[in-house]
Amino acid sequence: MITTQNAEQNMSAHIRSLVANSGVSKTFIYNAIGISRETFNSRLMNPYSFTYRDLLRMADALRLPVESLFPVAKPSVESTAE
């Protein structure tokens, strides 16, 4: 998993990774969402601008549950031992 300091960059990298590993083209995905290539690329730069409808359609195009579009945050490990 790709991790960055910025949550937007982390989500963008996660979505890009899912798209790249899906075996379908970006063209297929943005057509399935119903947006232009420019809009898709713009929203990848700021993934929080995707609407929930966009995410549902993207997940459907990728044949994944919508929850998989969101990177799983790894909990920070803090020592509680005294």
Backbone as a chain_set.jsonl record, in Angstrom:
{"seq": "MITTQNAEQNMSAHIRSLVANSGVSKTFIYNAIGISRETFNSRLMNPYSFTYRDLLRMADALRLPVESLFPVAKPSVESTAE", "coords": {"N": [[0.84, -1.18, 0.0], [0.504, 2.203, -0.761], [1.666, 4.911, 1.051], [1.24, 8.197, 2.144], [1.811, 11.478, 3.5], [-0.366, 13.084, 3.184], [-3.839, 12.861, 3.195], [-5.504, 13.096, 0.921], [-3.687, 12.654, -1.184], [-2.999, 10.049, -0.567], [-5.44, 8.678, -0.926], [-5.851, 9.214, -3.635], [-3.613, 7.931, -4.776], [-4.241, 5.334, -4.053], [-6.66, 4.848, -5.484], [-5.687, 5.181, -8.095], [-3.934, 3.016, -8.173], [-5.736, 0.857, -7.926], [-7.172, 1.181, -10.316], [-5.118, 0.841, -12.193], [-4.419, -1.818, -11.728], [-6.673, -3.194, -12.378], [-7.239, -4.206, -14.893], [-8.92, -3.081, -16.693], [-9.512, -0.304, -18.885], [-8.799, 3.209, -18.298], [-10.48, 4.74, -19.807], [-12.772, 3.141, -20.069], [-13.606, 3.206, -17.423], [-14.089, 5.992, -16.813], [-16.084, 6.427, -18.679], [-18.022, 4.673, -17.735], [-18.63, 5.906, -15.35], [-19.659, 8.223, -16.331], [-18.491, 10.653, -16.929], [-16.212, 13.113, -18.302], [-12.881, 12.583, -19.685], [-11.122, 14.586, -18.867], [-12.433, 15.58, -16.591], [-12.389, 13.27, -15.012], [-9.591, 12.892, -14.644], [-9.026, 15.286, -13.32], [-10.506, 14.946, -10.99], [-9.151, 12.777, -9.952], [-6.875, 14.027, -9.089], [-7.852, 15.423, -6.962], [-9.349, 13.55, -5.05], [-11.506, 13.68, -3.274], [-13.409, 15.094, -4.533], [-14.92, 13.425, -6.064], [-18.21, 12.319, -6.485], [-20.55, 10.466, -4.467], [-22.104, 8.891, -6.106], [-20.43, 8.743, -8.351], [-18.366, 7.207, -7.226], [-19.726, 4.836, -6.636], [-20.382, 3.975, -9.225], [-17.794, 3.722, -10.274], [-16.756, 1.683, -8.658], [-18.476, -0.367, -9.439], [-17.736, -0.6, -12.138], [-15.137, -1.5, -11.78], [-15.685, -3.839, -10.626], [-15.732, -4.206, -7.853], [-16.337, -3.964, -4.302], [-17.699, -0.898, -3.041], [-16.422, 0.004, -0.761], [-13.808, -0.771, -1.062], [-12.582, 1.209, -2.483], [-11.614, 3.04, -0.786], [-8.714, 3.742, 0.964], [-7.349, 1.711, 3.527], [-6.8, 2.845, 6.67], [-3.953, 2.49, 8.564], [-3.722, 1.721, 11.914], [-2.075, 3.787, 14.307], [0.697, 2.713, 16.15], [1.069, 2.761, 19.447], [2.873, 2.716, 22.394], [1.595, 1.329, 25.302], [2.585, 0.362, 27.547], [3.82, 0.657, 30.812]], "CA": [[0.0, 0.0, 0.0], [1.228, 3.462, -0.836], [1.261, 5.82, 2.104], [1.799, 9.546, 2.081], [1.409, 12.296, 4.635], [-1.604, 13.764, 2.853], [-4.929, 11.903, 2.991], [-5.947, 13.172, -0.472], [-2.688, 11.973, -2.003], [-3.094, 8.631, -0.261], [-6.632, 8.151, -1.591], [-5.604, 9.3, -5.068], [-2.678, 6.851, -5.113], [-4.968, 4.07, -3.896], [-7.574, 4.706, -6.623], [-4.846, 4.968, -9.283], [-3.437, 1.645, -8.1], [-6.867, -0.028, -8.239], [-7.456, 1.319, -11.746], [-4.001, 0.25, -12.942], [-4.399, -3.266, -11.53], [-8.005, -3.751, -12.634], [-7.333, -4.861, -16.186], [-9.792, -2.306, -17.581], [-8.908, 0.981, -19.225], [-9.362, 4.401, -17.675], [-11.584, 5.165, -20.673], [-13.933, 2.353, -19.669], [-14.051, 3.641, -16.1], [-14.748, 7.3, -16.819], [-17.343, 6.29, -19.418], [-18.978, 4.022, -16.835], [-19.045, 6.913, -14.383], [-20.442, 9.212, -17.06], [-17.788, 11.934, -16.91], [-15.183, 13.222, -19.332], [-11.513, 12.229, -19.294], [-10.565, 15.723, -18.14], [-13.053, 15.593, -15.271], [-11.868, 12.115, -14.28], [-8.212, 13.185, -14.238], [-9.093, 16.36, -12.33], [-10.991, 14.372, -9.728], [-8.08, 11.945, -9.401], [-5.956, 14.927, -8.39], [-8.558, 15.78, -5.736], [-10.327, 12.459, -5.029], [-12.691, 13.976, -2.485], [-14.397, 15.741, -5.393], [-15.792, 12.399, -6.627], [-19.469, 12.177, -5.764], [-20.792, 9.08, -4.062], [-22.581, 8.221, -7.323], [-19.229, 8.439, -9.129], [-17.655, 6.107, -6.581], [-20.516, 3.614, -6.838], [-20.212, 3.546, -10.617], [-16.417, 3.284, -10.448], [-16.65, 0.378, -8.019], [-19.176, -1.307, -10.308], [-16.896, -0.822, -13.324], [-13.98, -2.287, -11.353], [-16.235, -5.064, -10.026], [-15.261, -4.218, -6.476], [-17.249, -3.258, -3.39], [-17.346, 0.516, -2.961], [-15.516, 0.195, 0.371], [-12.431, -1.021, -1.479], [-12.029, 2.425, -3.081], [-11.036, 3.851, 0.277], [-7.569, 3.064, 1.576], [-7.513, 1.375, 4.941], [-5.809, 3.532, 7.502], [-3.313, 1.617, 9.533], [-3.701, 2.412, 13.209], [-0.734, 4.05, 14.818], [1.057, 1.838, 17.268], [1.626, 3.52, 20.567], [3.156, 1.858, 23.532], [0.797, 1.616, 26.486], [3.281, -0.238, 28.678], [4.402, 1.657, 31.722]], "C": [[0.883, 1.241, 0.0], [0.743, 4.355, 0.292], [1.969, 7.151, 1.917], [1.32, 10.293, 3.313], [0.03, 12.904, 4.419], [-2.694, 12.738, 2.543], [-5.433, 11.918, 1.547], [-4.984, 12.446, -1.395], [-2.756, 10.471, -1.792], [-4.289, 8.005, -0.967], [-6.439, 8.156, -3.101], [-4.681, 8.17, -5.521], [-3.368, 5.498, -5.033], [-5.903, 3.824, -5.088], [-6.785, 4.454, -7.901], [-4.317, 3.533, -9.322], [-4.541, 0.64, -8.448], [-7.17, -0.012, -9.733], [-6.371, 0.627, -12.562], [-4.001, -1.277, -12.859], [-5.705, -3.951, -11.9], [-8.101, -4.538, -13.937], [-8.302, -4.176, -17.138], [-9.158, -0.945, -17.798], [-9.554, 2.114, -18.429], [-10.545, 4.905, -18.482], [-12.867, 4.441, -20.283], [-14.494, 2.874, -18.348], [-14.723, 5.01, -16.156], [-16.001, 7.292, -17.674], [-18.413, 5.645, -18.557], [-19.496, 5.011, -15.791], [-19.944, 7.95, -15.055], [-19.827, 10.595, -17.017], [-16.717, 11.935, -17.997], [-13.82, 12.808, -18.778], [-10.899, 13.348, -18.46], [-11.122, 15.799, -16.72], [-12.526, 14.457, -14.42], [-10.462, 12.396, -13.771], [-8.157, 14.286, -13.187], [-9.526, 15.817, -10.977], [-9.972, 13.411, -9.123], [-7.068, 12.796, -8.641], [-6.542, 15.371, -7.051], [-9.678, 14.755, -5.55], [-11.563, 12.722, -4.188], [-13.739, 14.729, -3.296], [-15.264, 14.731, -6.133], [-17.076, 12.378, -5.813], [-19.641, 10.708, -5.377], [-21.299, 8.271, -5.254], [-21.409, 7.829, -8.205], [-18.513, 7.221, -8.556], [-18.4, 4.78, -6.728], [-20.331, 3.071, -8.248], [-18.789, 3.069, -10.891], [-16.225, 1.893, -9.848], [-17.326, -0.69, -8.874], [-18.343, -1.621, -11.543], [-15.676, -1.674, -12.997], [-14.372, -3.64, -10.774], [-15.688, -5.288, -8.619], [-16.335, -3.612, -5.582], [-16.782, -1.818, -3.229], [-16.368, 0.786, -1.819], [-14.056, 0.016, -0.027], [-11.785, 0.197, -2.132], [-11.357, 3.314, -2.047], [-9.875, 3.103, 0.911], [-7.827, 2.826, 3.062], [-6.402, 2.062, 5.719], [-5.244, 2.534, 8.503], [-3.24, 2.363, 10.854], [-2.27, 2.654, 13.676], [-0.494, 3.179, 16.032], [1.727, 2.698, 18.323], [1.8, 2.578, 21.736], [2.298, 2.293, 24.728], [1.436, 1.023, 27.726], [3.901, 0.857, 29.536], [5.658, 1.142, 32.346]], "O": [[1.896, 1.294, 0.698], [-0.461, 4.536, 0.47], [3.15, 7.206, 1.574], [0.506, 9.778, 4.079], [-0.668, 13.206, 5.387], [-2.491, 11.845, 1.72], [-5.759, 10.864, 1.001], [-5.407, 11.708, -2.285], [-2.589, 9.703, -2.739], [-4.172, 6.924, -1.544], [-6.823, 7.201, -3.777], [-4.94, 7.525, -6.537], [-3.11, 4.616, -5.851], [-5.934, 2.723, -5.636], [-7.167, 3.605, -8.706], [-4.262, 2.915, -10.386], [-4.301, -0.318, -9.183], [-7.397, -1.058, -10.341], [-6.672, -0.092, -13.515], [-3.624, -1.951, -13.818], [-5.828, -5.167, -11.75], [-8.941, -5.428, -14.072], [-8.491, -4.633, -18.266], [-8.357, -0.488, -16.982], [-10.685, 2.004, -17.956], [-11.504, 5.435, -17.921], [-13.926, 5.059, -20.179], [-15.709, 2.972, -18.177], [-15.812, 5.182, -15.609], [-16.91, 8.083, -17.421], [-19.583, 6.022, -18.634], [-20.661, 4.956, -15.398], [-20.865, 8.486, -14.439], [-20.538, 11.599, -17.063], [-16.363, 10.888, -18.539], [-13.632, 12.699, -17.567], [-10.231, 13.086, -17.459], [-10.385, 16.049, -15.766], [-12.244, 14.646, -13.237], [-10.169, 12.166, -12.598], [-7.339, 14.231, -12.269], [-8.971, 16.19, -9.943], [-9.932, 13.246, -7.904], [-6.473, 12.339, -7.665], [-5.799, 15.663, -6.114], [-10.834, 15.047, -5.857], [-12.579, 12.051, -4.37], [-14.839, 14.978, -2.804], [-16.245, 15.117, -6.769], [-17.033, 12.414, -4.584], [-18.958, 9.829, -5.902], [-20.962, 7.095, -5.394], [-21.378, 6.724, -8.747], [-18.104, 6.321, -9.291], [-17.784, 3.732, -6.922], [-20.147, 1.87, -8.446], [-18.589, 2.121, -11.65], [-15.602, 1.027, -10.463], [-16.804, -1.796, -9.015], [-18.251, -2.779, -11.951], [-15.228, -2.472, -13.821], [-13.52, -4.475, -10.472], [-15.253, -6.38, -8.254], [-17.159, -2.828, -6.053], [-15.581, -1.551, -3.278], [-15.563, 1.713, -1.909], [-13.166, 0.588, 0.602], [-10.569, 0.221, -2.32], [-10.618, 4.235, -2.396], [-10.03, 1.962, 1.346], [-8.443, 3.643, 3.746], [-5.217, 1.872, 5.446], [-5.983, 1.831, 9.192], [-2.759, 3.494, 10.914], [-1.38, 1.83, 13.464], [-1.395, 2.947, 16.838], [2.795, 3.273, 18.114], [0.941, 1.741, 22.01], [2.282, 3.463, 25.108], [0.906, 1.157, 28.829], [4.432, 1.847, 29.031], [6.286, 1.844, 33.138]]}, "num_chains": 1, "name": "protein.A"}
